[in-house]
JSON list of C-alpha atoms in Angstrom, two decimals:
[
{"chain": "K", "resi": 1, "resn": "MET", "atom": "CA", "xyz": [20.20, -48.53, 37.81]},
{"chain": "K", "resi": 2, "resn": "THR", "atom": "CA", "xyz": [18.57, -45.83, 35.69]},
{"chain": "K", "resi": 3, "resn": "TYR", "atom": "CA", "xyz": [14.86, -45.39, 36.27]},
{"chain": "K", "resi": 4, "resn": "GLN", "atom": "CA", "xyz": [12.81, -45.81, 33.08]},
{"chain": "K", "resi": 5, "resn": "PRO", "atom": "CA", "xyz": [9.18, -44.75, 33.57]},
{"chain": "K", "resi": 6, "resn": "GLN", "atom": "CA", "xyz": [6.59, -46.58, 31.52]},
{"chain": "K", "resi": 7, "resn": "TYR", "atom": "CA", "xyz": [3.68, -44.33, 30.63]},
{"chain": "K", "resi": 8, "resn": "TYR", "atom": "CA", "xyz": [0.54, -45.34, 28.79]},
{"chain": "K", "resi": 9, "resn": "LEU", "atom": "CA", "xyz": [-1.60, -43.80, 26.07]},
{"chain": "K", "resi": 10, "resn": "GLY", "atom": "CA", "xyz": [-3.59, -46.43, 24.26]},
{"chain": "K", "resi": 11, "resn": "GLN", "atom": "CA", "xyz": [-5.43, -47.13, 21.06]},
{"chain": "K", "resi": 12, "resn": "GLY", "atom": "CA", "xyz": [-6.38, -50.44, 19.53]},
{"chain": "K", "resi": 13, "resn": "LYS", "atom": "CA", "xyz": [-9.03, -52.93, 18.57]},
{"chain": "K", "resi": 14, "resn": "THR", "atom": "CA", "xyz": [-11.61, -54.53, 20.85]},
{"chain": "K", "resi": 15, "resn": "PHE", "atom": "CA", "xyz": [-13.19, -57.93, 20.21]},
{"chain": "K", "resi": 16, "resn": "PHE", "atom": "CA", "xyz": [-16.03, -60.07, 21.56]},
{"chain": "K", "resi": 17, "resn": "GLY", "atom": "CA", "xyz": [-16.19, -63.80, 21.11]},
{"chain": "K", "resi": 18, "resn": "LEU", "atom": "CA", "xyz": [-18.42, -66.63, 22.25]},
{"chain": "K", "resi": 19, "resn": "ARG", "atom": "CA", "xyz": [-16.88, -69.29, 24.51]},
{"chain": "K", "resi": 20, "resn": "ASP", "atom": "CA", "xyz": [-16.75, -73.01, 23.95]},
{"chain": "K", "resi": 21, "resn": "ALA", "atom": "CA", "xyz": [-17.46, -75.67, 26.58]},
{"chain": "K", "resi": 22, "resn": "ASN", "atom": "CA", "xyz": [-13.87, -75.41, 27.84]},
{"chain": "K", "resi": 23, "resn": "GLY", "atom": "CA", "xyz": [-14.03, -71.64, 28.29]},
{"chain": "K", "resi": 24, "resn": "ASN", "atom": "CA", "xyz": [-11.87, -70.93, 25.25]},
{"chain": "K", "resi": 25, "resn": "PRO", "atom": "CA", "xyz": [-12.87, -68.18, 22.81]},
{"chain": "K", "resi": 26, "resn": "LYS", "atom": "CA", "xyz": [-14.37, -69.09, 19.47]},
{"chain": "K", "resi": 27, "resn": "SER", "atom": "CA", "xyz": [-14.12, -66.76, 16.48]},
{"chain": "K", "resi": 28, "resn": "LEU", "atom": "CA", "xyz": [-13.54, -63.15, 17.55]},
{"chain": "K", "resi": 29, "resn": "ARG", "atom": "CA", "xyz": [-15.67, -60.29, 16.21]},
{"chain": "K", "resi": 30, "resn": "TRP", "atom": "CA", "xyz": [-14.15, -56.81, 15.98]},
{"chain": "K", "resi": 31, "resn": "LEU", "atom": "CA", "xyz": [-16.43, -54.19, 17.54]},
{"chain": "K", "resi": 32, "resn": "GLY", "atom": "CA", "xyz": [-15.23, -51.52, 15.13]},
{"chain": "K", "resi": 33, "resn": "ASP", "atom": "CA", "xyz": [-14.57, -47.94, 16.19]},
{"chain": "K", "resi": 34, "resn": "VAL", "atom": "CA", "xyz": [-14.65, -47.70, 20.00]},
{"chain": "K", "resi": 35, "resn": "ASP", "atom": "CA", "xyz": [-14.36, -44.24, 21.54]},
{"chain": "K", "resi": 36, "resn": "GLU", "atom": "CA", "xyz": [-13.57, -45.43, 25.06]},
{"chain": "K", "resi": 37, "resn": "ALA", "atom": "CA", "xyz": [-12.77, -48.74, 26.73]},
{"chain": "K", "resi": 38, "resn": "LYS", "atom": "CA", "xyz": [-12.04, -49.02, 30.44]},
{"chain": "K", "resi": 39, "resn": "ILE", "atom": "CA", "xyz": [-12.03, -51.58, 33.23]},
{"chain": "K", "resi": 40, "resn": "THR", "atom": "CA", "xyz": [-13.03, -50.61, 36.75]},
{"chain": "K", "resi": 41, "resn": "PHE", "atom": "CA", "xyz": [-12.11, -52.60, 39.85]},
{"chain": "K", "resi": 42, "resn": "LYS", "atom": "CA", "xyz": [-13.73, -52.81, 43.26]},
{"chain": "K", "resi": 43, "resn": "THR", "atom": "CA", "xyz": [-13.31, -54.81, 46.45]},
{"chain": "K", "resi": 44, "resn": "THR", "atom": "CA", "xyz": [-15.63, -55.37, 49.40]},
{"chain": "K", "resi": 45, "resn": "LYS", "atom": "CA", "xyz": [-13.85, -55.40, 52.74]},
{"chain": "K", "resi": 46, "resn": "VAL", "atom": "CA", "xyz": [-14.60, -56.00, 56.40]},
{"chain": "K", "resi": 47, "resn": "GLU", "atom": "CA", "xyz": [-12.63, -53.71, 58.66]},
{"chain": "K", "resi": 48, "resn": "ARG", "atom": "CA", "xyz": [-12.03, -53.35, 62.37]},
{"chain": "K", "resi": 49, "resn": "LYS", "atom": "CA", "xyz": [-11.04, -50.31, 64.41]},
{"chain": "K", "resi": 50, "resn": "GLU", "atom": "CA", "xyz": [-9.41, -51.22, 67.70]},
{"chain": "K", "resi": 51, "resn": "SER", "atom": "CA", "xyz": [-10.88, -50.01, 71.02]},
{"chain": "K", "resi": 52, "resn": "TRP", "atom": "CA", "xyz": [-7.91, -50.01, 73.33]},
{"chain": "K", "resi": 53, "resn": "SER", "atom": "CA", "xyz": [-5.53, -47.21, 72.28]},
{"chain": "K", "resi": 54, "resn": "GLY", "atom": "CA", "xyz": [-7.85, -44.22, 72.39]},
{"chain": "K", "resi": 55, "resn": "GLU", "atom": "CA", "xyz": [-7.07, -43.53, 68.72]},
{"chain": "K", "resi": 56, "resn": "ARG", "atom": "CA", "xyz": [-9.52, -45.99, 67.18]},
{"chain": "K", "resi": 57, "resn": "GLY", "atom": "CA", "xyz": [-6.86, -47.09, 64.76]},
{"chain": "K", "resi": 58, "resn": "LYS", "atom": "CA", "xyz": [-7.68, -49.50, 62.00]},
{"chain": "K", "resi": 59, "resn": "SER", "atom": "CA", "xyz": [-6.46, -52.87, 63.19]},
{"chain": "K", "resi": 60, "resn": "MET", "atom": "CA", "xyz": [-7.82, -55.19, 60.49]},
{"chain": "K", "resi": 61, "resn": "SER", "atom": "CA", "xyz": [-8.78, -55.00, 56.83]},
{"chain": "K", "resi": 62, "resn": "LEU", "atom": "CA", "xyz": [-9.90, -58.18, 55.11]},
{"chain": "K", "resi": 63, "resn": "VAL", "atom": "CA", "xyz": [-10.89, -58.39, 51.45]},
{"chain": "K", "resi": 64, "resn": "LEU", "atom": "CA", "xyz": [-14.09, -60.42, 51.11]},
{"chain": "K", "resi": 65, "resn": "ASP", "atom": "CA", "xyz": [-14.67, -60.23, 47.37]},
{"chain": "K", "resi": 66, "resn": "LYS", "atom": "CA", "xyz": [-13.34, -58.67, 44.18]},
{"chain": "K", "resi": 67, "resn": "GLU", "atom": "CA", "xyz": [-15.30, -57.18, 41.29]},
{"chain": "K", "resi": 68, "resn": "ALA", "atom": "CA", "xyz": [-14.46, -55.81, 37.87]},
{"chain": "K", "resi": 69, "resn": "ASN", "atom": "CA", "xyz": [-16.54, -54.19, 35.15]},
{"chain": "K", "resi": 70, "resn": "LEU", "atom": "CA", "xyz": [-15.85, -53.34, 31.53]},
{"chain": "K", "resi": 71, "resn": "ASP", "atom": "CA", "xyz": [-17.29, -50.15, 30.04]},
{"chain": "K", "resi": 72, "resn": "LEU", "atom": "CA", "xyz": [-17.27, -49.54, 26.29]},
{"chain": "K", "resi": 73, "resn": "THR", "atom": "CA", "xyz": [-18.46, -46.66, 24.14]},
{"chain": "K", "resi": 74, "resn": "LEU", "atom": "CA", "xyz": [-19.24, -48.09, 20.71]},
{"chain": "K", "resi": 75, "resn": "MET", "atom": "CA", "xyz": [-19.36, -45.76, 17.72]},
{"chain": "K", "resi": 76, "resn": "ASP", "atom": "CA", "xyz": [-20.13, -48.45, 15.14]},
{"chain": "K", "resi": 77, "resn": "PHE", "atom": "CA", "xyz": [-23.87, -49.09, 14.75]},
{"chain": "K", "resi": 78, "resn": "SER", "atom": "CA", "xyz": [-23.41, -52.33, 12.83]},
{"chain": "K", "resi": 79, "resn": "PRO", "atom": "CA", "xyz": [-26.33, -54.80, 13.02]},
{"chain": "K", "resi": 80, "resn": "GLU", "atom": "CA", "xyz": [-24.11, -57.15, 15.04]},
{"chain": "K", "resi": 81, "resn": "ASN", "atom": "CA", "xyz": [-23.25, -54.46, 17.58]},
{"chain": "K", "resi": 82, "resn": "VAL", "atom": "CA", "xyz": [-26.83, -53.22, 17.88]},
{"chain": "K", "resi": 83, "resn": "SER", "atom": "CA", "xyz": [-28.20, -56.74, 18.40]},
{"chain": "K", "resi": 84, "resn": "GLN", "atom": "CA", "xyz": [-25.50, -57.34, 21.05]},
{"chain": "K", "resi": 85, "resn": "VAL", "atom": "CA", "xyz": [-26.46, -54.30, 23.12]},
{"chain": "K", "resi": 86, "resn": "ILE", "atom": "CA", "xyz": [-30.26, -54.62, 22.92]},
{"chain": "K", "resi": 87, "resn": "PHE", "atom": "CA", "xyz": [-30.28, -58.40, 23.53]},
{"chain": "K", "resi": 88, "resn": "GLY", "atom": "CA", "xyz": [-31.81, -58.88, 20.10]},
{"chain": "K", "resi": 89, "resn": "LYS", "atom": "CA", "xyz": [-31.75, -61.20, 17.14]},
{"chain": "K", "resi": 90, "resn": "ASN", "atom": "CA", "xyz": [-30.36, -59.91, 13.86]},
{"chain": "K", "resi": 91, "resn": "SER", "atom": "CA", "xyz": [-32.29, -61.26, 10.87]},
{"chain": "K", "resi": 92, "resn": "LEU", "atom": "CA", "xyz": [-31.83, -60.50, 7.19]},
{"chain": "K", "resi": 93, "resn": "ILE", "atom": "CA", "xyz": [-35.22, -60.26, 5.50]},
{"chain": "K", "resi": 94, "resn": "ALA", "atom": "CA", "xyz": [-34.90, -60.86, 1.77]},
{"chain": "K", "resi": 95, "resn": "ASN", "atom": "CA", "xyz": [-36.79, -59.11, -1.01]},
{"chain": "K", "resi": 96, "resn": "GLY", "atom": "CA", "xyz": [-40.36, -60.33, -1.20]},
{"chain": "K", "resi": 97, "resn": "THR", "atom": "CA", "xyz": [-43.98, -59.83, -2.16]},
{"chain": "K", "resi": 98, "resn": "VAL", "atom": "CA", "xyz": [-46.92, -59.20, 0.17]},
{"chain": "K", "resi": 99, "resn": "THR", "atom": "CA", "xyz": [-50.56, -59.77, -0.76]},
{"chain": "K", "resi": 100, "resn": "GLY", "atom": "CA", "xyz": [-53.63, -59.00, 1.31]},
{"chain": "K", "resi": 101, "resn": "GLU", "atom": "CA", "xyz": [-51.99, -57.02, 4.14]},
{"chain": "K", "resi": 102, "resn": "VAL", "atom": "CA", "xyz": [-55.01, -55.65, 6.02]},
{"chain": "K", "resi": 103, "resn": "LEU", "atom": "CA", "xyz": [-55.15, -51.95, 6.91]},
{"chain": "K", "resi": 104, "resn": "PRO", "atom": "CA", "xyz": [-56.92, -50.59, 10.01]},
{"chain": "K", "resi": 105, "resn": "SER", "atom": "CA", "xyz": [-60.63, -49.79, 9.77]},
{"chain": "K", "resi": 106, "resn": "GLY", "atom": "CA", "xyz": [-62.11, -46.30, 10.02]},
{"chain": "K", "resi": 107, "resn": "LEU", "atom": "CA", "xyz": [-59.49, -44.62, 7.85]},
{"chain": "K", "resi": 108, "resn": "LEU", "atom": "CA", "xyz": [-59.90, -40.89, 7.23]},
{"chain": "K", "resi": 109, "resn": "SER", "atom": "CA", "xyz": [-58.24, -38.47, 4.89]},
{"chain": "K", "resi": 110, "resn": "GLY", "atom": "CA", "xyz": [-54.70, -37.72, 6.12]},
{"chain": "K", "resi": 111, "resn": "ASP", "atom": "CA", "xyz": [-54.27, -40.96, 8.05]},
{"chain": "K", "resi": 112, "resn": "ARG", "atom": "CA", "xyz": [-50.79, -42.47, 7.82]},
{"chain": "K", "resi": 113, "resn": "ILE", "atom": "CA", "xyz": [-50.34, -46.25, 7.98]},
{"chain": "K", "resi": 114, "resn": "ALA", "atom": "CA", "xyz": [-47.08, -48.16, 8.36]},
{"chain": "K", "resi": 115, "resn": "LEU", "atom": "CA", "xyz": [-46.74, -51.31, 6.30]},
{"chain": "K", "resi": 116, "resn": "LYS", "atom": "CA", "xyz": [-45.05, -54.40, 7.71]},
{"chain": "K", "resi": 117, "resn": "TYR", "atom": "CA", "xyz": [-41.99, -53.92, 5.49]},
{"chain": "K", "resi": 118, "resn": "PRO", "atom": "CA", "xyz": [-40.16, -50.81, 4.21]},
{"chain": "K", "resi": 119, "resn": "GLN", "atom": "CA", "xyz": [-38.87, -50.17, 0.70]},
{"chain": "K", "resi": 120, "resn": "ALA", "atom": "CA", "xyz": [-42.35, -50.76, -0.70]},
{"chain": "K", "resi": 121, "resn": "SER", "atom": "CA", "xyz": [-43.02, -50.58, -4.43]},
{"chain": "K", "resi": 122, "resn": "ALA", "atom": "CA", "xyz": [-45.76, -51.60, -6.87]},
{"chain": "K", "resi": 123, "resn": "VAL", "atom": "CA", "xyz": [-48.35, -50.77, -4.20]},
{"chain": "K", "resi": 124, "resn": "THR", "atom": "CA", "xyz": [-51.98, -51.67, -4.89]},
{"chain": "K", "resi": 125, "resn": "ILE", "atom": "CA", "xyz": [-54.87, -51.07, -2.48]},
{"chain": "K", "resi": 126, "resn": "THR", "atom": "CA", "xyz": [-58.21, -52.87, -2.81]},
{"chain": "K", "resi": 127, "resn": "ASP", "atom": "CA", "xyz": [-61.34, -52.91, -0.69]},
{"chain": "K", "resi": 128, "resn": "SER", "atom": "CA", "xyz": [-63.29, -55.85, 0.79]},
{"chain": "K", "resi": 129, "resn": "SER", "atom": "CA", "xyz": [-66.39, -55.78, -1.38]},
{"chain": "K", "resi": 130, "resn": "ALA", "atom": "CA", "xyz": [-67.62, -58.95, -3.11]},
{"chain": "K", "resi": 131, "resn": "THR", "atom": "CA", "xyz": [-65.98, -57.67, -6.27]},
{"chain": "K", "resi": 132, "resn": "PRO", "atom": "CA", "xyz": [-62.91, -55.88, -4.88]},
{"chain": "K", "resi": 133, "resn": "VAL", "atom": "CA", "xyz": [-62.49, -52.29, -6.01]},
{"chain": "K", "resi": 134, "resn": "THR", "atom": "CA", "xyz": [-58.96, -50.99, -6.59]},
{"chain": "K", "resi": 135, "resn": "LEU", "atom": "CA", "xyz": [-58.28, -47.61, -5.03]},
{"chain": "K", "resi": 136, "resn": "ASN", "atom": "CA", "xyz": [-56.97, -45.12, -7.57]},
{"chain": "K", "resi": 137, "resn": "SER", "atom": "CA", "xyz": [-53.31, -44.27, -6.85]},
{"chain": "K", "resi": 138, "resn": "SER", "atom": "CA", "xyz": [-54.21, -40.57, -6.81]},
{"chain": "K", "resi": 139, "resn": "LYS", "atom": "CA", "xyz": [-56.13, -41.18, -3.57]},
{"chain": "K", "resi": 140, "resn": "TYR", "atom": "CA", "xyz": [-53.09, -42.15, -1.51]},
{"chain": "K", "resi": 141, "resn": "ASP", "atom": "CA", "xyz": [-49.39, -41.33, -1.23]},
{"chain": "K", "resi": 142, "resn": "VAL", "atom": "CA", "xyz": [-46.64, -43.89, -0.71]},
{"chain": "K", "resi": 143, "resn": "GLU", "atom": "CA", "xyz": [-43.39, -43.09, 1.10]},
{"chain": "K", "resi": 144, "resn": "ALA", "atom": "CA", "xyz": [-41.59, -46.06, -0.36]},
{"chain": "K", "resi": 145, "resn": "VAL", "atom": "CA", "xyz": [-38.37, -46.05, 1.69]},
{"chain": "K", "resi": 146, "resn": "TYR", "atom": "CA", "xyz": [-40.23, -46.11, 5.01]},
{"chain": "K", "resi": 147, "resn": "GLY", "atom": "CA", "xyz": [-43.08, -48.34, 3.82]},
{"chain": "K", "resi": 148, "resn": "ALA", "atom": "CA", "xyz": [-45.75, -45.81, 4.78]},
{"chain": "K", "resi": 149, "resn": "ILE", "atom": "CA", "xyz": [-49.04, -44.90, 3.11]},
{"chain": "K", "resi": 150, "resn": "THR", "atom": "CA", "xyz": [-51.00, -41.67, 3.60]},
{"chain": "K", "resi": 151, "resn": "ILE", "atom": "CA", "xyz": [-54.70, -41.94, 2.69]},
{"chain": "K", "resi": 152, "resn": "LYS", "atom": "CA", "xyz": [-56.07, -38.96, 0.80]},
{"chain": "K", "resi": 153, "resn": "ASP", "atom": "CA", "xyz": [-59.59, -40.24, 0.02]},
{"chain": "K", "resi": 154, "resn": "ALA", "atom": "CA", "xyz": [-61.18, -43.63, 0.84]},
{"chain": "K", "resi": 155, "resn": "THR", "atom": "CA", "xyz": [-64.86, -42.74, 0.53]},
{"chain": "K", "resi": 156, "resn": "GLY", "atom": "CA", "xyz": [-67.22, -45.25, -1.01]},
{"chain": "K", "resi": 157, "resn": "LEU", "atom": "CA", "xyz": [-64.98, -48.27, -0.31]},
{"chain": "K", "resi": 158, "resn": "THR", "atom": "CA", "xyz": [-65.73, -51.32, 1.82]},
{"chain": "K", "resi": 159, "resn": "GLU", "atom": "CA", "xyz": [-63.31, -51.75, 4.69]},
{"chain": "K", "resi": 160, "resn": "PRO", "atom": "CA", "xyz": [-60.97, -53.15, 5.63]},
{"chain": "K", "resi": 161, "resn": "LEU", "atom": "CA", "xyz": [-58.69, -52.12, 2.82]},
{"chain": "K", "resi": 162, "resn": "LYS", "atom": "CA", "xyz": [-55.98, -54.54, 1.71]},
{"chain": "K", "resi": 163, "resn": "VAL", "atom": "CA", "xyz": [-52.54, -53.79, 0.33]},
{"chain": "K", "resi": 164, "resn": "ALA", "atom": "CA", "xyz": [-50.35, -55.73, -2.06]},
{"chain": "K", "resi": 165, "resn": "TYR", "atom": "CA", "xyz": [-46.75, -54.65, -2.68]},
{"chain": "K", "resi": 166, "resn": "THR", "atom": "CA", "xyz": [-43.18, -55.76, -3.14]},
{"chain": "K", "resi": 167, "resn": "HIS", "atom": "CA", "xyz": [-40.45, -54.85, -0.68]},
{"chain": "K", "resi": 168, "resn": "GLY", "atom": "CA", "xyz": [-36.68, -54.70, -0.58]},
{"chain": "K", "resi": 169, "resn": "GLY", "atom": "CA", "xyz": [-34.32, -56.52, 1.77]},
{"chain": "K", "resi": 170, "resn": "VAL", "atom": "CA", "xyz": [-33.76, -55.18, 5.26]},
{"chain": "K", "resi": 171, "resn": "ASN", "atom": "CA", "xyz": [-31.95, -56.03, 8.49]},
{"chain": "K", "resi": 172, "resn": "SER", "atom": "CA", "xyz": [-34.46, -56.63, 11.28]},
{"chain": "K", "resi": 173, "resn": "ILE", "atom": "CA", "xyz": [-33.08, -56.42, 14.82]},
{"chain": "K", "resi": 174, "resn": "SER", "atom": "CA", "xyz": [-35.57, -57.47, 17.47]},
{"chain": "K", "resi": 175, "resn": "ILE", "atom": "CA", "xyz": [-35.42, -55.99, 20.99]},
{"chain": "K", "resi": 176, "resn": "PHE", "atom": "CA", "xyz": [-35.06, -58.15, 24.12]},
{"chain": "K", "resi": 177, "resn": "SER", "atom": "CA", "xyz": [-35.72, -61.32, 22.15]},
{"chain": "K", "resi": 178, "resn": "LYS", "atom": "CA", "xyz": [-32.90, -63.43, 23.56]},
{"chain": "K", "resi": 179, "resn": "ILE", "atom": "CA", "xyz": [-30.75, -63.89, 26.64]},
{"chain": "K", "resi": 180, "resn": "PRO", "atom": "CA", "xyz": [-27.15, -63.10, 25.69]},
{"chain": "K", "resi": 181, "resn": "ASP", "atom": "CA", "xyz": [-24.44, -65.69, 26.13]},
{"chain": "K", "resi": 182, "resn": "ASP", "atom": "CA", "xyz": [-21.35, -65.04, 28.22]},
{"chain": "K", "resi": 183, "resn": "VAL", "atom": "CA", "xyz": [-18.64, -63.53, 26.04]},
{"chain": "K", "resi": 184, "resn": "TYR", "atom": "CA", "xyz": [-14.87, -63.37, 25.96]},
{"chain": "K", "resi": 185, "resn": "PHE", "atom": "CA", "xyz": [-13.22, -59.95, 25.54]},
{"chain": "K", "resi": 186, "resn": "ARG", "atom": "CA", "xyz": [-9.88, -59.21, 23.93]},
{"chain": "K", "resi": 187, "resn": "TYR", "atom": "CA", "xyz": [-8.12, -55.89, 23.43]},
{"chain": "K", "resi": 188, "resn": "GLU", "atom": "CA", "xyz": [-5.24, -55.71, 20.97]},
{"chain": "K", "resi": 189, "resn": "GLY", "atom": "CA", "xyz": [-3.69, -52.32, 21.53]},
{"chain": "K", "resi": 190, "resn": "ILE", "atom": "CA", "xyz": [-0.65, -50.17, 21.09]},
{"chain": "K", "resi": 191, "resn": "ASN", "atom": "CA", "xyz": [0.91, -47.95, 23.74]},
{"chain": "K", "resi": 192, "resn": "LEU", "atom": "CA", "xyz": [1.59, -44.66, 21.99]},
{"chain": "K", "resi": 193, "resn": "ALA", "atom": "CA", "xyz": [3.54, -43.40, 25.00]},
{"chain": "K", "resi": 194, "resn": "GLN", "atom": "CA", "xyz": [6.03, -46.25, 24.60]},
{"chain": "K", "resi": 195, "resn": "GLY", "atom": "CA", "xyz": [6.68, -46.04, 20.89]},
{"chain": "K", "resi": 196, "resn": "GLY", "atom": "CA", "xyz": [3.68, -48.15, 19.88]},
{"chain": "K", "resi": 197, "resn": "ALA", "atom": "CA", "xyz": [4.53, -51.10, 22.11]},
{"chain": "K", "resi": 198, "resn": "PRO", "atom": "CA", "xyz": [1.85, -53.81, 21.77]},
{"chain": "K", "resi": 199, "resn": "ILE", "atom": "CA", "xyz": [-0.43, -54.67, 24.67]},
{"chain": "K", "resi": 200, "resn": "ILE", "atom": "CA", "xyz": [-3.11, -57.35, 25.00]},
{"chain": "K", "resi": 201, "resn": "VAL", "atom": "CA", "xyz": [-5.90, -57.48, 27.59]},
{"chain": "K", "resi": 202, "resn": "GLU", "atom": "CA", "xyz": [-8.11, -60.53, 27.98]},
{"chain": "K", "resi": 203, "resn": "LEU", "atom": "CA", "xyz": [-11.25, -60.88, 30.08]},
{"chain": "K", "resi": 204, "resn": "TYR", "atom": "CA", "xyz": [-12.35, -64.48, 30.01]},
{"chain": "K", "resi": 205, "resn": "ARG", "atom": "CA", "xyz": [-16.03, -64.30, 30.90]},
{"chain": "K", "resi": 206, "resn": "LEU", "atom": "CA", "xyz": [-18.32, -61.29, 30.63]},
{"chain": "K", "resi": 207, "resn": "LYS", "atom": "CA", "xyz": [-22.02, -60.89, 31.28]},
{"chain": "K", "resi": 208, "resn": "THR", "atom": "CA", "xyz": [-23.13, -57.87, 29.26]},
{"chain": "K", "resi": 209, "resn": "GLU", "atom": "CA", "xyz": [-25.78, -55.40, 30.36]},
{"chain": "K", "resi": 210, "resn": "PRO", "atom": "CA", "xyz": [-28.31, -53.98, 27.88]},
{"chain": "K", "resi": 211, "resn": "LEU", "atom": "CA", "xyz": [-27.78, -50.57, 26.37]},
{"chain": "K", "resi": 212, "resn": "LYS", "atom": "CA", "xyz": [-28.77, -47.89, 28.89]},
{"chain": "K", "resi": 213, "resn": "GLU", "atom": "CA", "xyz": [-29.79, -45.32, 26.29]},
{"chain": "K", "resi": 214, "resn": "LEU", "atom": "CA", "xyz": [-30.26, -45.15, 22.54]},
{"chain": "K", "resi": 215, "resn": "ALA", "atom": "CA", "xyz": [-30.48, -41.53, 21.42]},
{"chain": "K", "resi": 216, "resn": "LEU", "atom": "CA", "xyz": [-32.69, -41.30, 18.32]},
{"chain": "K", "resi": 217, "resn": "ILE", "atom": "CA", "xyz": [-32.67, -37.52, 17.89]},
{"chain": "K", "resi": 218, "resn": "THR", "atom": "CA", "xyz": [-29.49, -35.78, 18.94]},
{"chain": "K", "resi": 219, "resn": "GLU", "atom": "CA", "xyz": [-27.26, -32.84, 18.00]},
{"chain": "K", "resi": 220, "resn": "LYS", "atom": "CA", "xyz": [-24.05, -34.83, 18.39]},
{"chain": "K", "resi": 221, "resn": "GLN", "atom": "CA", "xyz": [-22.74, -38.04, 16.92]},
{"chain": "K", "resi": 222, "resn": "GLY", "atom": "CA", "xyz": [-24.51, -41.05, 18.35]},
{"chain": "K", "resi": 223, "resn": "ASP", "atom": "CA", "xyz": [-22.80, -43.71, 20.43]},
{"chain": "K", "resi": 224, "resn": "MET", "atom": "CA", "xyz": [-23.71, -46.81, 22.42]},
{"chain": "K", "resi": 225, "resn": "LYS", "atom": "CA", "xyz": [-22.42, -47.01, 25.98]},
{"chain": "K", "resi": 226, "resn": "ILE", "atom": "CA", "xyz": [-22.49, -50.54, 27.38]},
{"chain": "K", "resi": 227, "resn": "SER", "atom": "CA", "xyz": [-21.24, -52.23, 30.53]},
{"chain": "K", "resi": 228, "resn": "ALA", "atom": "CA", "xyz": [-20.32, -55.81, 31.28]},
{"chain": "K", "resi": 229, "resn": "GLU", "atom": "CA", "xyz": [-19.62, -57.59, 34.53]},
{"chain": "K", "resi": 230, "resn": "VAL", "atom": "CA", "xyz": [-16.44, -59.65, 34.69]},
{"chain": "K", "resi": 231, "resn": "LEU", "atom": "CA", "xyz": [-17.32, -63.08, 36.05]},
{"chain": "K", "resi": 232, "resn": "ILE", "atom": "CA", "xyz": [-14.97, -65.70, 37.46]},
{"chain": "K", "resi": 233, "resn": "ASP", "atom": "CA", "xyz": [-13.99, -68.38, 34.95]},
{"chain": "K", "resi": 234, "resn": "SER", "atom": "CA", "xyz": [-14.05, -71.77, 36.67]},
{"chain": "K", "resi": 235, "resn": "THR", "atom": "CA", "xyz": [-12.37, -73.41, 33.66]},
{"chain": "K", "resi": 236, "resn": "LYS", "atom": "CA", "xyz": [-9.09, -71.71, 34.65]},
{"chain": "K", "resi": 237, "resn": "PRO", "atom": "CA", "xyz": [-6.97, -73.01, 37.55]},
{"chain": "K", "resi": 238, "resn": "ALA", "atom": "CA", "xyz": [-6.98, -70.82, 40.63]},
{"chain": "K", "resi": 239, "resn": "ASP", "atom": "CA", "xyz": [-3.17, -70.70, 40.83]},
{"chain": "K", "resi": 240, "resn": "GLY", "atom": "CA", "xyz": [-2.44, -70.57, 37.10]},
{"chain": "K", "resi": 241, "resn": "GLU", "atom": "CA", "xyz": [-0.54, -67.82, 35.32]},
{"chain": "K", "resi": 242, "resn": "MET", "atom": "CA", "xyz": [-3.69, -66.76, 33.49]},
{"chain": "K", "resi": 243, "resn": "GLY", "atom": "CA", "xyz": [-5.79, -66.11, 36.59]},
{"chain": "K", "resi": 244, "resn": "ARG", "atom": "CA", "xyz": [-9.52, -66.68, 36.68]},
{"chain": "K", "resi": 245, "resn": "PHE", "atom": "CA", "xyz": [-10.75, -63.27, 35.57]},
{"chain": "K", "resi": 246, "resn": "GLY", "atom": "CA", "xyz": [-8.35, -62.06, 32.92]},
{"chain": "K", "resi": 247, "resn": "ARG", "atom": "CA", "xyz": [-4.82, -60.93, 32.25]},
{"chain": "K", "resi": 248, "resn": "ILE", "atom": "CA", "xyz": [-2.73, -58.10, 30.80]},
{"chain": "K", "resi": 249, "resn": "LEU", "atom": "CA", "xyz": [0.09, -58.98, 28.40]},
{"chain": "K", "resi": 250, "resn": "GLN", "atom": "CA", "xyz": [2.83, -56.43, 27.81]},
{"chain": "K", "resi": 251, "resn": "VAL", "atom": "CA", "xyz": [4.35, -57.81, 24.65]},
{"chain": "K", "resi": 252, "resn": "SER", "atom": "CA", "xyz": [8.08, -57.44, 24.19]},
{"chain": "K", "resi": 253, "resn": "THR", "atom": "CA", "xyz": [9.24, -56.63, 20.67]},
{"chain": "K", "resi": 254, "resn": "ALA", "atom": "CA", "xyz": [12.96, -56.69, 21.48]}
]
């Protein structure tokens, strides 16, 4: 019989999906461009070296437990991906109008204040006197995209100052605002070393870790490295063909 080696060089799509009550995946969400995806395996063993031969040979090795972890390097900073890795909630804030947003007291020339919402326009600043005085627009600068105001001159006004403005829509992603659900992972890949043969990897139940680092200023393209622990899935039978952790499917196209 002729030996036919099967090498592997992979590319493909990675997906996360929530699980239903029966452990089955719901709708799958593509994670977009992923630079690296790998699974690491580990076992914990108890071992014994015998004491009778003079060689202290290993006489027993018993596997106590098995562990697996998934590591992904995400290149796509979509709101869904970012909220996934920072345990946040992704909210779409619609266009709106703000009246009476109070600025800090004790403002001096050159002070910069961040408004609650970015993409600010039609900005008006008034003081808190009995008959509110409107600050002339020449006495402050507005950086509309970032929703920031720089005070140039606020002398003779009664604090606190109040701002009215309109703002554009924005995605707001809160940090550490929710506990993530267990997720299902699926890889739909092609083996370039075998003529593009399809391969599928499924991990039934993952507990994701938060993003370890989010580089804000960098000289190289940003990425998001995340890890997830592979947990046992009690909805699967212990002796079933699917296993309780996951499976690898080498799909035949013949």
